Coordinates of C-alpha atoms in Angstrom, one line a residue:
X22 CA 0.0 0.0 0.0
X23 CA 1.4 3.3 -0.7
X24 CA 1.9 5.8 1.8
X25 CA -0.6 8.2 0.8
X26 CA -3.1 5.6 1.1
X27 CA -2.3 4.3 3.9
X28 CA -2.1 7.7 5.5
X29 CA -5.9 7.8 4.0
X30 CA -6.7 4.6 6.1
X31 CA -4.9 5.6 9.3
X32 CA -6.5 9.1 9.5
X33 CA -10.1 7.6 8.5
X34 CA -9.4 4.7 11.4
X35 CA -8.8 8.1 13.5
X36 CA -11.4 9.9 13.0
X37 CA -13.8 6.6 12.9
X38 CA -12.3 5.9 16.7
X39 CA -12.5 9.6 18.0
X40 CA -16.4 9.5 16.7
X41 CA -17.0 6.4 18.6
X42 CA -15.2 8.0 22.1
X43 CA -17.3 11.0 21.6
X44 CA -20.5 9.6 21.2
X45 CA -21.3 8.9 17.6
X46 CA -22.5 6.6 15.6
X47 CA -20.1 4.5 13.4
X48 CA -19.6 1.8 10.8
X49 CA -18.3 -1.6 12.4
X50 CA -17.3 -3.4 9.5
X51 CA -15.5 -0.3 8.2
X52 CA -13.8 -0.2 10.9
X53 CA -12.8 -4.3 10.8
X54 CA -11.8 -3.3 7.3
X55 CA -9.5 -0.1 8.0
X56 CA -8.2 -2.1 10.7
X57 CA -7.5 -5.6 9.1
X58 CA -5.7 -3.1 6.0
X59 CA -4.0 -1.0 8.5
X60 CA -2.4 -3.4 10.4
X61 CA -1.1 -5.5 7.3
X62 CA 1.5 -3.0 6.4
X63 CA 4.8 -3.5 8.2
X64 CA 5.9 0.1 7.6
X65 CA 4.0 1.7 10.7
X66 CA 3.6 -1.5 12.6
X67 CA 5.8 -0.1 15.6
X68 CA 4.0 3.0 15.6
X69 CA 0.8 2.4 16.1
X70 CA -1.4 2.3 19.4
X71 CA -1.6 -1.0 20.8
X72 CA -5.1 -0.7 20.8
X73 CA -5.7 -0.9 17.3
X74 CA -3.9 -4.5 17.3
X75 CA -5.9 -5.3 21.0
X76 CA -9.3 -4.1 19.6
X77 CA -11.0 -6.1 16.7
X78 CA -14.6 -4.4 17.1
X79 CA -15.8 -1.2 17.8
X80 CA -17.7 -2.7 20.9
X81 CA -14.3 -3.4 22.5
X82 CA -12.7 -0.2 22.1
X83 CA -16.0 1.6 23.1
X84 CA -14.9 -0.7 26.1
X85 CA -11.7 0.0 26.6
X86 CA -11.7 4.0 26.0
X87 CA -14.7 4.3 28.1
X88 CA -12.5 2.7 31.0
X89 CA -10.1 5.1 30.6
X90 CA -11.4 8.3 30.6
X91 CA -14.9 9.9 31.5
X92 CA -14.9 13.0 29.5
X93 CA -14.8 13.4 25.5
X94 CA -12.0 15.7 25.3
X95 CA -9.4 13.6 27.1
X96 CA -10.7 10.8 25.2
X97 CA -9.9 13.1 22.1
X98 CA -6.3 14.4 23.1
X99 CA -5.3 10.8 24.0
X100 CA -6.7 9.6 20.7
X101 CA -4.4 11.9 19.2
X102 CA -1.8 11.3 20.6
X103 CA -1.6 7.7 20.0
X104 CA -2.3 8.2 16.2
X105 CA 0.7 10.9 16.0
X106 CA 4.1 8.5 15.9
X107 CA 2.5 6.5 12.7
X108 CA 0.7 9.9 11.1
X109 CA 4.3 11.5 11.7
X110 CA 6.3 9.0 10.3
X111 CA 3.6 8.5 7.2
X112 CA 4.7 12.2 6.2
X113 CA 8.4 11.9 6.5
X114 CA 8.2 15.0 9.7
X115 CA 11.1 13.3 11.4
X116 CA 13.0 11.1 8.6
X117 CA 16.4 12.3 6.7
X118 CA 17.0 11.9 3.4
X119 CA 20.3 10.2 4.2
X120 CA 18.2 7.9 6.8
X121 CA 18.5 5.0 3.7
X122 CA 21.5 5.9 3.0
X123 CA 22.4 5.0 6.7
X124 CA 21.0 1.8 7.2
X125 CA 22.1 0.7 3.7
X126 CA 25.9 1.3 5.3
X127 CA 25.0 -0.1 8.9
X128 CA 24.0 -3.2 6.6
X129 CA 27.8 -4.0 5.8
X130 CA 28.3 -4.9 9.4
X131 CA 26.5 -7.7 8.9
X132 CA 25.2 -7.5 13.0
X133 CA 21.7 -7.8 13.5
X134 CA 22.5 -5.4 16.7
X135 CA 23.3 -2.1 15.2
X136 CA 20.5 -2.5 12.8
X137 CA 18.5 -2.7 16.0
X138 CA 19.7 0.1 17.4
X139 CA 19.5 2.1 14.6
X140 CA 15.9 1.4 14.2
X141 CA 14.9 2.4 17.8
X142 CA 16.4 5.5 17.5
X143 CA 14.7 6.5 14.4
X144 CA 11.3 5.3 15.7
X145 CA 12.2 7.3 19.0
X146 CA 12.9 10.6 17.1
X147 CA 9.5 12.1 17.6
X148 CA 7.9 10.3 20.7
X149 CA 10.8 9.4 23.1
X150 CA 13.7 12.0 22.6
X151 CA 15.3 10.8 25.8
X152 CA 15.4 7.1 24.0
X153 CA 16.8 8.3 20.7
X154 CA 20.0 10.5 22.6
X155 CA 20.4 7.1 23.9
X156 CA 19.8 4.9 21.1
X157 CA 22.0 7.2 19.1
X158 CA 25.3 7.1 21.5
X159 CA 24.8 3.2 21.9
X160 CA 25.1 3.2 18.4
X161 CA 28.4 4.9 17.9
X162 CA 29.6 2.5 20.7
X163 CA 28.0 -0.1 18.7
X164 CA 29.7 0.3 15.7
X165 CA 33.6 1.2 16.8
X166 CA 33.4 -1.7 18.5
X167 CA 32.4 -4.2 15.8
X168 CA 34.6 -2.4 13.2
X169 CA 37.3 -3.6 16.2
X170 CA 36.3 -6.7 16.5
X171 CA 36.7 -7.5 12.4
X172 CA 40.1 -5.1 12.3
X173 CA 41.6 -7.7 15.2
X174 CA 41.5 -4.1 17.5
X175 CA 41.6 -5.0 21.0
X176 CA 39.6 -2.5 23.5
X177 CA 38.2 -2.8 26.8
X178 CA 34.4 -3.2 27.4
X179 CA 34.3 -0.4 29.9
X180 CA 35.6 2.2 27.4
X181 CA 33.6 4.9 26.7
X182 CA 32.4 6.5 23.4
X183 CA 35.6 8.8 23.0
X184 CA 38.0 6.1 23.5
X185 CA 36.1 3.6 21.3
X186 CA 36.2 6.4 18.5
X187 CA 39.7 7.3 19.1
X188 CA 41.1 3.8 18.6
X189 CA 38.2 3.1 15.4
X190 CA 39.4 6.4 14.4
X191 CA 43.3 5.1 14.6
X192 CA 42.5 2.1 13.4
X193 CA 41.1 2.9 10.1
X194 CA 44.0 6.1 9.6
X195 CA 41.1 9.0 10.9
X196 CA 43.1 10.1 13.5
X197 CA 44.0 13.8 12.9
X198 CA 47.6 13.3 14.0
X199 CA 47.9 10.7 10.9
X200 CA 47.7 13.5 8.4
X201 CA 49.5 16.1 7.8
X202 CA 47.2 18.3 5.1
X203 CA 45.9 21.0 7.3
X204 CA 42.4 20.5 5.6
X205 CA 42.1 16.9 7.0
X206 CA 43.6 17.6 10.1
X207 CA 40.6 20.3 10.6
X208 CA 37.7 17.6 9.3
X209 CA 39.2 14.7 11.1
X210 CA 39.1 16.7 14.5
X211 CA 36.0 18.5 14.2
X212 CA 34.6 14.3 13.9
X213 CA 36.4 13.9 17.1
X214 CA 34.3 17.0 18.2
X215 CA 31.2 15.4 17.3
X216 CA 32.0 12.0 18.7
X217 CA 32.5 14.2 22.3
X218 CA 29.3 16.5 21.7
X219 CA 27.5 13.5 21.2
X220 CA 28.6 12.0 24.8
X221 CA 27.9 14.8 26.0
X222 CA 24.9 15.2 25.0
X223 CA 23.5 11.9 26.5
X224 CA 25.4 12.3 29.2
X225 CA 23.3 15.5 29.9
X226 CA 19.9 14.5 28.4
X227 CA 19.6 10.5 28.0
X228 CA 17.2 8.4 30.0
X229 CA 20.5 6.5 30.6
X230 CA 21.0 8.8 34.2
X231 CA 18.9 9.9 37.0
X232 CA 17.3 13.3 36.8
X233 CA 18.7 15.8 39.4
X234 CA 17.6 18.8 40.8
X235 CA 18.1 20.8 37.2
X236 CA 16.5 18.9 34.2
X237 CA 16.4 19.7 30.6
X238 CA 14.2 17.9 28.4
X239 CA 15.0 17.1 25.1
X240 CA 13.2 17.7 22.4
X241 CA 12.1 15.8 19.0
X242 CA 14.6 18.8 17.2
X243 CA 17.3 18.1 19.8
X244 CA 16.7 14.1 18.9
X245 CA 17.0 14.2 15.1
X246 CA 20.1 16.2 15.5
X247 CA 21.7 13.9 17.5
X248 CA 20.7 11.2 15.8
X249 CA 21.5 12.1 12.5
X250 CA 24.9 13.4 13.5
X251 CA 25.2 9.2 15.2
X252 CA 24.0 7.9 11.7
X253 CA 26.2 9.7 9.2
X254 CA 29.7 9.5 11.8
X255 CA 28.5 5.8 11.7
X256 CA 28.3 5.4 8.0
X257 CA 31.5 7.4 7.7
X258 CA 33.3 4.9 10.0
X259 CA 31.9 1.7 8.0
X260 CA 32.6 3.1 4.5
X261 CA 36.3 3.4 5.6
X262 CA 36.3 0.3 7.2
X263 CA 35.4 -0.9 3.6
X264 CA 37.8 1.0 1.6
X265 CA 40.4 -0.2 3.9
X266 CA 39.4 -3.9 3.7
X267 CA 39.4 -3.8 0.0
X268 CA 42.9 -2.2 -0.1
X269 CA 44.2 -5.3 1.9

């Protein structure tokens, strides 16, 4: 199903579901057929509200949302919110253009775990900004250390991102003390840079630590920046991985 009908379904489904919270009168076999259709298409099957798989009638959602709330407008904002991560996703708000591009790379790896990873933080972009910062560093981490592991690099499991990256970095000739054209020198540090922003970052804002007394909250922006800076340092590190195995 293309996207723009399938965005068609999803918002009809919506709209069928928010009638039914609020009171009116709906179509139970259009909804078994938005459904059924809906829930066949594997490209928004992590975003969607568990409800829509749980529910197979109109009778049991009237069940379940009446349970939930009283009123019609919380029934109506929650509604919403639910349908937002697939809606989102369906117009491309929070993907990249390089996002294939990405995966395609992470691919080469051949490690079912950064693939993983690199899903969850693209789902997480929009509804869990917290998740992605994480999902984003874990990545990094993720994919220095398997570039190790094929390049015979030893490294110790408690290292943290900027170590990991410095001996990756070394490893495949990216360290900025290996050059000596002043234009690659600059590049290959301000990578480095990045690589310590982006600890820094989750270090500050991940749901990997507590919250103190001071707490900033990430948002979806803050999210797709990190973890499109995570996704293309990771695709440069596996393309030169590649172009140094070939050379061998």
């Amino acid at each position: 199903m293309k996207d723009e009908a399938l965005m068609r379904d999803v918002e009809t489904l919506q709209n069928i579901m928010i009638d039914l919270a609020t009171g009116g009168d709906v179509d139970g076999d259009e909804y078994k057929r938005l459904r059924r259709r809906i829930l066949s298409s594997p490209k928004i099957k992590e975003e969607l509200p568990d409800f829509v798989e749980t529910c197979r009638s109109i009778r049991q959602f009237w069940s379940f949302i009446k349970k939930e709330f009283g009123r019609y407008e919380p029934r109506r904002q929650y509604i919403w919110s639910e349908f937002a991560p697939a809606l989102n996703k369906l117009e491309n708000r929070y993907e990249s253009p390089a996002d294939d591009s990405i995966s395609d790379a992470l691919k080469e790896l051949d490690t079912g775990y950064v693939d993983e990873v690199w899903g969850k933080a693209l789902q997480r972009k929009a509804t869990d900004p917290e998740g992605a910062v994480t999902a984003a560093r874990t990545l990094l981490e993720s994919v220095c250390k398997s570039i190790m592991d094929e390049m015979g690099v030893s490294y110790d499991d408690s290292d943290d991102l900027p170590k990991l990256y410095h001996r990756t970095a070394e490893a495949l000739n990216l360290a900025p003390s290996q050059h000596s054209e002043e234009l690659f020198k600059k590049i290959l540090g301000n990578c480095q840079s990045v690589v310590g922003t982006l600890g820094a970052i989750r270090n500050s804002h991940s749901d990997a630590h507590g919250d103190g007394k001071v707490y900033y909250k990430p948002a979806p922006r803050h999210a797709e920046l990190t973890v499109n800076l995570a996704g293309s340092m990771a695709m440069f590190l596996v393309r030169t991985w590649e172009n140094v195995s070939e050379s061998v």
